[in-house]
Amino acid sequence: MYCCYFDVDGVLLDFEGGFTKAVKDYFKLEVAEDFVSKSFWFSDLLTKDQVMEGWDYFLYSSEFEELQPMVDPELFNAAFGAYPVHFITNIPLDCLERREKNLRNAGFKFDSAHCAGFIDYDGYSAQTKAEVIKELHQAEKTVLFVDDHPDNCLNVRESFPEAEIWLMSRPFNYDFKHPEIRRARNWTEVIEHSSTLPLAK
């Protein structure tokens, strides 16, 4: 049986779109409607200081808890509803409840949500996503993991070499290649793959 773990911001929910809209309004920027940053740190739109200032604003803005789904929640629930589903996202712990509300309002069904990743926040004990999965993992289950950052995919593969790991394509990760990490050009590929997974017993 499988146990499924998904990143949230940038994978299930459109973090880039929400953050871009927030900083566009905050800094009064002229940004094309179809703008997509090619940088994980938005260096093609903002200075380092602006990123930090914009992030602080975004965390407590309405946009933060109103991110739009990047996959139809009904399709997602139908594809993975037979398995345990856990969400792991790299946001401050005091923002997790709002992110869970965002996910539920969008229509996603899941067993739990957690904060972890390689970006540290003051006042919180940092965990990697692999460490969270270790706490939730049951020996007889196979890990399915989907993320958009190569570092997280490599982190989970190191701890779970038999896991099925997918990297969701984004402009900032186009140059990453790994023989054991699958690249998903879009959610259609992951949803179609789910039909090949053995059903839960």
PDB file of C-alpha atoms in Angstrom:
ATOM      1  CA  MET A   1       0.000   0.000   0.000  1.00  0.00           C
ATOM      2  CA  TYR A   2       1.092   3.549  -0.672  1.00  0.00           C
ATOM      3  CA  CYS A   3       1.230   6.563   1.594  1.00  0.00           C
ATOM      4  CA  CYS A   4       1.228   9.868  -0.285  1.00  0.00           C
ATOM      5  CA  TYR A   5       3.051  13.053   0.659  1.00  0.00           C
ATOM      6  CA  PHE A   6       2.662  16.319  -1.230  1.00  0.00           C
ATOM      7  CA  ASP A   7       4.236  19.724  -1.079  1.00  0.00           C
ATOM      8  CA  VAL A   8       1.586  22.462  -0.985  1.00  0.00           C
ATOM      9  CA  ASP A   9       2.869  25.892  -2.010  1.00  0.00           C
ATOM     10  CA  GLY A  10       3.808  25.725  -5.686  1.00  0.00           C
ATOM     11  CA  VAL A  11       2.500  22.169  -6.116  1.00  0.00           C
ATOM     12  CA  LEU A  12      -1.097  21.962  -4.905  1.00  0.00           C
ATOM     13  CA  LEU A  13      -1.677  25.699  -4.558  1.00  0.00           C
ATOM     14  CA  ASP A  14      -0.458  28.532  -6.790  1.00  0.00           C
ATOM     15  CA  PHE A  15       2.062  30.130  -4.450  1.00  0.00           C
ATOM     16  CA  GLU A  16       3.850  31.979  -7.255  1.00  0.00           C
ATOM     17  CA  GLY A  17       0.647  33.595  -8.489  1.00  0.00           C
ATOM     18  CA  GLY A  18      -0.475  34.633  -5.022  1.00  0.00           C
ATOM     19  CA  PHE A  19       2.908  35.973  -3.979  1.00  0.00           C
ATOM     20  CA  THR A  20       3.391  37.863  -7.249  1.00  0.00           C
ATOM     21  CA  LYS A  21      -0.027  39.521  -6.898  1.00  0.00           C
ATOM     22  CA  ALA A  22       0.704  40.499  -3.293  1.00  0.00           C
ATOM     23  CA  VAL A  23       4.109  42.066  -3.980  1.00  0.00           C
ATOM     24  CA  LYS A  24       2.862  43.685  -7.172  1.00  0.00           C
ATOM     25  CA  ASP A  25       0.207  45.518  -5.162  1.00  0.00           C
ATOM     26  CA  TYR A  26       2.503  46.179  -2.202  1.00  0.00           C
ATOM     27  CA  PHE A  27       5.408  47.640  -4.192  1.00  0.00           C
ATOM     28  CA  LYS A  28       3.166  49.141  -6.947  1.00  0.00           C
ATOM     29  CA  LEU A  29       5.004  47.178  -9.637  1.00  0.00           C
ATOM     30  CA  GLU A  30       4.158  46.969 -13.323  1.00  0.00           C
ATOM     31  CA  VAL A  31       4.007  43.211 -13.896  1.00  0.00           C
ATOM     32  CA  ALA A  32       2.562  41.413 -16.918  1.00  0.00           C
ATOM     33  CA  GLU A  33      -0.559  39.332 -16.216  1.00  0.00           C
ATOM     34  CA  ASP A  34       1.199  36.167 -17.429  1.00  0.00           C
ATOM     35  CA  PHE A  35       4.467  36.798 -15.555  1.00  0.00           C
ATOM     36  CA  VAL A  36       6.079  33.685 -14.085  1.00  0.00           C
ATOM     37  CA  SER A  37       9.359  34.096 -12.223  1.00  0.00           C
ATOM     38  CA  LYS A  38      12.256  31.975 -13.444  1.00  0.00           C
ATOM     39  CA  SER A  39      13.896  32.246 -10.018  1.00  0.00           C
ATOM     40  CA  PHE A  40      12.939  30.426  -6.810  1.00  0.00           C
ATOM     41  CA  TRP A  41      13.778  33.662  -4.963  1.00  0.00           C
ATOM     42  CA  PHE A  42      12.009  35.952  -7.490  1.00  0.00           C
ATOM     43  CA  SER A  43      15.325  37.653  -8.308  1.00  0.00           C
ATOM     44  CA  ASP A  44      13.987  38.614 -11.751  1.00  0.00           C
ATOM     45  CA  LEU A  45      11.292  40.720 -10.071  1.00  0.00           C
ATOM     46  CA  LEU A  46      12.562  41.820  -6.650  1.00  0.00           C
ATOM     47  CA  THR A  47      15.764  42.698  -4.802  1.00  0.00           C
ATOM     48  CA  LYS A  48      16.744  40.532  -1.828  1.00  0.00           C
ATOM     49  CA  ASP A  49      15.468  43.183   0.580  1.00  0.00           C
ATOM     50  CA  GLN A  50      12.187  43.417  -1.315  1.00  0.00           C
ATOM     51  CA  VAL A  51      11.766  39.638  -1.201  1.00  0.00           C
ATOM     52  CA  MET A  52      12.059  39.659   2.593  1.00  0.00           C
ATOM     53  CA  GLU A  53       9.797  42.685   3.012  1.00  0.00           C
ATOM     54  CA  GLY A  54       7.307  41.303   0.518  1.00  0.00           C
ATOM     55  CA  TRP A  55       7.324  37.886   2.222  1.00  0.00           C
ATOM     56  CA  ASP A  56       6.530  39.449   5.606  1.00  0.00           C
ATOM     57  CA  TYR A  57       3.632  41.305   4.010  1.00  0.00           C
ATOM     58  CA  PHE A  58       2.396  38.259   2.089  1.00  0.00           C
ATOM     59  CA  LEU A  59       2.306  35.981   5.150  1.00  0.00           C
ATOM     60  CA  TYR A  60      -0.399  38.076   6.760  1.00  0.00           C
ATOM     61  CA  SER A  61      -2.249  39.203   3.644  1.00  0.00           C
ATOM     62  CA  SER A  62      -5.526  37.790   2.361  1.00  0.00           C
ATOM     63  CA  GLU A  63      -3.700  36.413  -0.684  1.00  0.00           C
ATOM     64  CA  PHE A  64      -1.787  33.986   1.551  1.00  0.00           C
ATOM     65  CA  GLU A  65      -4.929  32.080   2.529  1.00  0.00           C
ATOM     66  CA  GLU A  66      -6.686  32.362  -0.832  1.00  0.00           C
ATOM     67  CA  LEU A  67      -4.191  30.624  -3.129  1.00  0.00           C
ATOM     68  CA  GLN A  68      -5.822  28.938  -6.105  1.00  0.00           C
ATOM     69  CA  PRO A  69      -5.556  25.170  -6.751  1.00  0.00           C
ATOM     70  CA  MET A  70      -3.058  23.987  -9.363  1.00  0.00           C
ATOM     71  CA  VAL A  71      -4.930  20.694  -9.743  1.00  0.00           C
ATOM     72  CA  ASP A  72      -8.672  20.121  -9.658  1.00  0.00           C
ATOM     73  CA  PRO A  73      -9.338  19.086  -6.034  1.00  0.00           C
ATOM     74  CA  GLU A  74     -12.039  16.609  -7.119  1.00  0.00           C
ATOM     75  CA  LEU A  75      -9.588  14.901  -9.482  1.00  0.00           C
ATOM     76  CA  PHE A  76      -6.923  14.892  -6.774  1.00  0.00           C
ATOM     77  CA  ASN A  77      -9.275  13.404  -4.181  1.00  0.00           C
ATOM     78  CA  ALA A  78     -10.480  10.753  -6.625  1.00  0.00           C
ATOM     79  CA  ALA A  79      -6.909   9.815  -7.545  1.00  0.00           C
ATOM     80  CA  PHE A  80      -5.462   9.578  -4.029  1.00  0.00           C
ATOM     81  CA  GLY A  81      -8.475   9.148  -1.763  1.00  0.00           C
ATOM     82  CA  ALA A  82      -7.792   5.426  -1.296  1.00  0.00           C
ATOM     83  CA  TYR A  83      -4.452   6.191   0.406  1.00  0.00           C
ATOM     84  CA  PRO A  84      -3.272   8.138   3.437  1.00  0.00           C
ATOM     85  CA  VAL A  85      -2.531  11.693   2.233  1.00  0.00           C
ATOM     86  CA  HIS A  86      -0.242  14.096   4.085  1.00  0.00           C
ATOM     87  CA  PHE A  87       0.758  17.614   3.085  1.00  0.00           C
ATOM     88  CA  ILE A  88       4.186  19.082   3.955  1.00  0.00           C
ATOM     89  CA  THR A  89       4.924  22.728   3.218  1.00  0.00           C
ATOM     90  CA  ASN A  90       7.794  25.053   4.082  1.00  0.00           C
ATOM     91  CA  ILE A  91       5.967  27.930   5.793  1.00  0.00           C
ATOM     92  CA  PRO A  92       6.146  29.260   9.375  1.00  0.00           C
ATOM     93  CA  LEU A  93       4.328  27.059  11.864  1.00  0.00           C
ATOM     94  CA  ASP A  94       2.022  29.858  12.988  1.00  0.00           C
ATOM     95  CA  CYS A  95       0.706  30.104   9.416  1.00  0.00           C
ATOM     96  CA  LEU A  96      -0.135  26.407   9.065  1.00  0.00           C
ATOM     97  CA  GLU A  97      -3.720  26.670  10.296  1.00  0.00           C
ATOM     98  CA  ARG A  98      -4.478  29.292   7.637  1.00  0.00           C
ATOM     99  CA  ARG A  99      -2.894  27.143   4.948  1.00  0.00           C
ATOM    100  CA  GLU A 100      -4.993  24.159   6.055  1.00  0.00           C
ATOM    101  CA  LYS A 101      -8.097  26.355   5.840  1.00  0.00           C
ATOM    102  CA  ASN A 102      -7.052  27.403   2.328  1.00  0.00           C
ATOM    103  CA  LEU A 103      -6.719  23.744   1.304  1.00  0.00           C
ATOM    104  CA  ARG A 104     -10.051  22.712   2.801  1.00  0.00           C
ATOM    105  CA  ASN A 105     -11.858  25.683   1.287  1.00  0.00           C
ATOM    106  CA  ALA A 106     -10.438  24.696  -2.099  1.00  0.00           C
ATOM    107  CA  GLY A 107     -11.839  21.176  -1.607  1.00  0.00           C
ATOM    108  CA  PHE A 108      -8.743  19.072  -0.877  1.00  0.00           C
ATOM    109  CA  LYS A 109      -9.118  16.075   1.433  1.00  0.00           C
ATOM    110  CA  PHE A 110      -6.110  15.034   3.515  1.00  0.00           C
ATOM    111  CA  ASP A 111      -5.119  13.269   6.717  1.00  0.00           C
ATOM    112  CA  SER A 112      -2.651  15.806   8.077  1.00  0.00           C
ATOM    113  CA  ALA A 113      -0.564  18.876   7.233  1.00  0.00           C
ATOM    114  CA  HIS A 114       2.934  19.737   8.457  1.00  0.00           C
ATOM    115  CA  CYS A 115       5.624  22.402   8.202  1.00  0.00           C
ATOM    116  CA  ALA A 116       9.097  21.314   7.089  1.00  0.00           C
ATOM    117  CA  GLY A 117      11.812  22.105   4.579  1.00  0.00           C
ATOM    118  CA  PHE A 118      15.185  23.761   4.189  1.00  0.00           C
ATOM    119  CA  ILE A 119      14.072  27.352   4.838  1.00  0.00           C
ATOM    120  CA  ASP A 120      14.356  28.100   8.565  1.00  0.00           C
ATOM    121  CA  TYR A 121      12.104  30.502  10.434  1.00  0.00           C
ATOM    122  CA  ASP A 122      12.991  32.228  13.695  1.00  0.00           C
ATOM    123  CA  GLY A 123      11.502  30.562  16.747  1.00  0.00           C
ATOM    124  CA  TYR A 124      10.808  27.182  15.146  1.00  0.00           C
ATOM    125  CA  SER A 125      12.726  23.930  15.249  1.00  0.00           C
ATOM    126  CA  ALA A 126      13.559  23.089  11.654  1.00  0.00           C
ATOM    127  CA  GLN A 127      12.732  19.683  10.202  1.00  0.00           C
ATOM    128  CA  THR A 128      13.369  18.336   6.748  1.00  0.00           C
ATOM    129  CA  LYS A 129      10.498  16.807   4.827  1.00  0.00           C
ATOM    130  CA  ALA A 130      12.158  13.391   5.108  1.00  0.00           C
ATOM    131  CA  GLU A 131      12.151  13.730   8.895  1.00  0.00           C
ATOM    132  CA  VAL A 132       8.421  14.412   8.911  1.00  0.00           C
ATOM    133  CA  ILE A 133       7.807  11.417   6.655  1.00  0.00           C
ATOM    134  CA  LYS A 134       9.885   9.228   9.000  1.00  0.00           C
ATOM    135  CA  GLU A 135       7.591  10.198  11.879  1.00  0.00           C
ATOM    136  CA  LEU A 136       4.490   9.275   9.870  1.00  0.00           C
ATOM    137  CA  HIS A 137       5.846   6.285   7.956  1.00  0.00           C
ATOM    138  CA  GLN A 138       4.612   2.740   8.431  1.00  0.00           C
ATOM    139  CA  ALA A 139       7.034   0.035   7.354  1.00  0.00           C
ATOM    140  CA  GLU A 140       4.691  -1.832   5.029  1.00  0.00           C
ATOM    141  CA  LYS A 141       3.811   1.256   2.976  1.00  0.00           C
ATOM    142  CA  THR A 142       5.564   2.700  -0.060  1.00  0.00           C
ATOM    143  CA  VAL A 143       6.225   6.442  -0.075  1.00  0.00           C
ATOM    144  CA  LEU A 144       4.902   8.569  -2.931  1.00  0.00           C
ATOM    145  CA  PHE A 145       6.303  12.115  -2.750  1.00  0.00           C
ATOM    146  CA  VAL A 146       5.653  15.139  -4.970  1.00  0.00           C
ATOM    147  CA  ASP A 147       7.520  18.448  -4.594  1.00  0.00           C
ATOM    148  CA  ASP A 148       8.754  21.269  -6.816  1.00  0.00           C
ATOM    149  CA  HIS A 149      12.168  21.786  -5.201  1.00  0.00           C
ATOM    150  CA  PRO A 150      15.011  19.388  -6.097  1.00  0.00           C
ATOM    151  CA  ASP A 151      16.572  19.651  -2.613  1.00  0.00           C
ATOM    152  CA  ASN A 152      13.428  18.237  -1.008  1.00  0.00           C
ATOM    153  CA  CYS A 153      13.235  15.437  -3.557  1.00  0.00           C
ATOM    154  CA  LEU A 154      16.867  14.488  -2.928  1.00  0.00           C
ATOM    155  CA  ASN A 155      16.323  14.671   0.831  1.00  0.00           C
ATOM    156  CA  VAL A 156      13.409  12.224   0.683  1.00  0.00           C
ATOM    157  CA  ARG A 157      15.210   9.905  -1.742  1.00  0.00           C
ATOM    158  CA  GLU A 158      18.197   9.670   0.609  1.00  0.00           C
ATOM    159  CA  SER A 159      15.957   8.460   3.441  1.00  0.00           C
ATOM    160  CA  PHE A 160      13.552   6.428   1.293  1.00  0.00           C
ATOM    161  CA  PRO A 161      15.474   5.051  -1.713  1.00  0.00           C
ATOM    162  CA  GLU A 162      12.506   2.889  -2.740  1.00  0.00           C
ATOM    163  CA  ALA A 163      10.092   5.826  -2.771  1.00  0.00           C
ATOM    164  CA  GLU A 164       8.363   7.076  -5.909  1.00  0.00           C
ATOM    165  CA  ILE A 165       9.461  10.688  -6.108  1.00  0.00           C
ATOM    166  CA  TRP A 166       8.124  13.267  -8.549  1.00  0.00           C
ATOM    167  CA  LEU A 167       9.523  16.725  -9.225  1.00  0.00           C
ATOM    168  CA  MET A 168       6.781  19.071 -10.440  1.00  0.00           C
ATOM    169  CA  SER A 169       8.222  21.220 -13.232  1.00  0.00           C
ATOM    170  CA  ARG A 170       8.780  24.906 -12.560  1.00  0.00           C
ATOM    171  CA  PRO A 171      11.020  27.359 -14.440  1.00  0.00           C
ATOM    172  CA  PHE A 172      13.512  27.391 -11.547  1.00  0.00           C
ATOM    173  CA  ASN A 173      14.031  23.593 -11.642  1.00  0.00           C
ATOM    174  CA  TYR A 174      14.228  22.960 -15.393  1.00  0.00           C
ATOM    175  CA  ASP A 175      17.951  22.130 -15.305  1.00  0.00           C
ATOM    176  CA  PHE A 176      17.631  19.447 -12.603  1.00  0.00           C
ATOM    177  CA  LYS A 177      18.020  15.847 -13.697  1.00  0.00           C
ATOM    178  CA  HIS A 178      18.157  12.657 -11.655  1.00  0.00           C
ATOM    179  CA  PRO A 179      17.751   9.090 -12.901  1.00  0.00           C
ATOM    180  CA  GLU A 180      15.592   8.041  -9.951  1.00  0.00           C
ATOM    181  CA  ILE A 181      13.437  11.154  -9.611  1.00  0.00           C
ATOM    182  CA  ARG A 182      10.578  11.472 -12.076  1.00  0.00           C
ATOM    183  CA  ARG A 183       9.744  14.809 -13.628  1.00  0.00           C
ATOM    184  CA  ALA A 184       6.089  15.744 -13.940  1.00  0.00           C
ATOM    185  CA  ARG A 185       5.469  18.368 -16.605  1.00  0.00           C
ATOM    186  CA  ASN A 186       2.021  18.891 -15.114  1.00  0.00           C
ATOM    187  CA  TRP A 187      -0.526  17.311 -12.790  1.00  0.00           C
ATOM    188  CA  THR A 188      -2.062  15.250 -15.581  1.00  0.00           C
ATOM    189  CA  GLU A 189       1.002  12.989 -15.563  1.00  0.00           C
ATOM    190  CA  VAL A 190       0.789  12.402 -11.812  1.00  0.00           C
ATOM    191  CA  ILE A 191      -2.974  11.788 -11.889  1.00  0.00           C
ATOM    192  CA  GLU A 192      -2.596   9.319 -14.750  1.00  0.00           C
ATOM    193  CA  HIS A 193       0.196   7.522 -12.880  1.00  0.00           C
ATOM    194  CA  SER A 194      -2.044   7.168  -9.825  1.00  0.00           C
ATOM    195  CA  SER A 195      -4.274   4.786 -11.782  1.00  0.00           C
ATOM    196  CA  THR A 196      -1.377   2.306 -11.914  1.00  0.00           C
ATOM    197  CA  LEU A 197      -0.880   2.221  -8.140  1.00  0.00           C
ATOM    198  CA  PRO A 198      -2.142  -0.856  -6.280  1.00  0.00           C
ATOM    199  CA  LEU A 199      -5.371  -0.148  -4.449  1.00  0.00           C
ATOM    200  CA  ALA A 200      -5.381   0.080  -0.690  1.00  0.00           C
ATOM    201  CA  LYS A 201      -6.374  -3.157   1.035  1.00  0.00           C
TER     202      LYS A 201
END
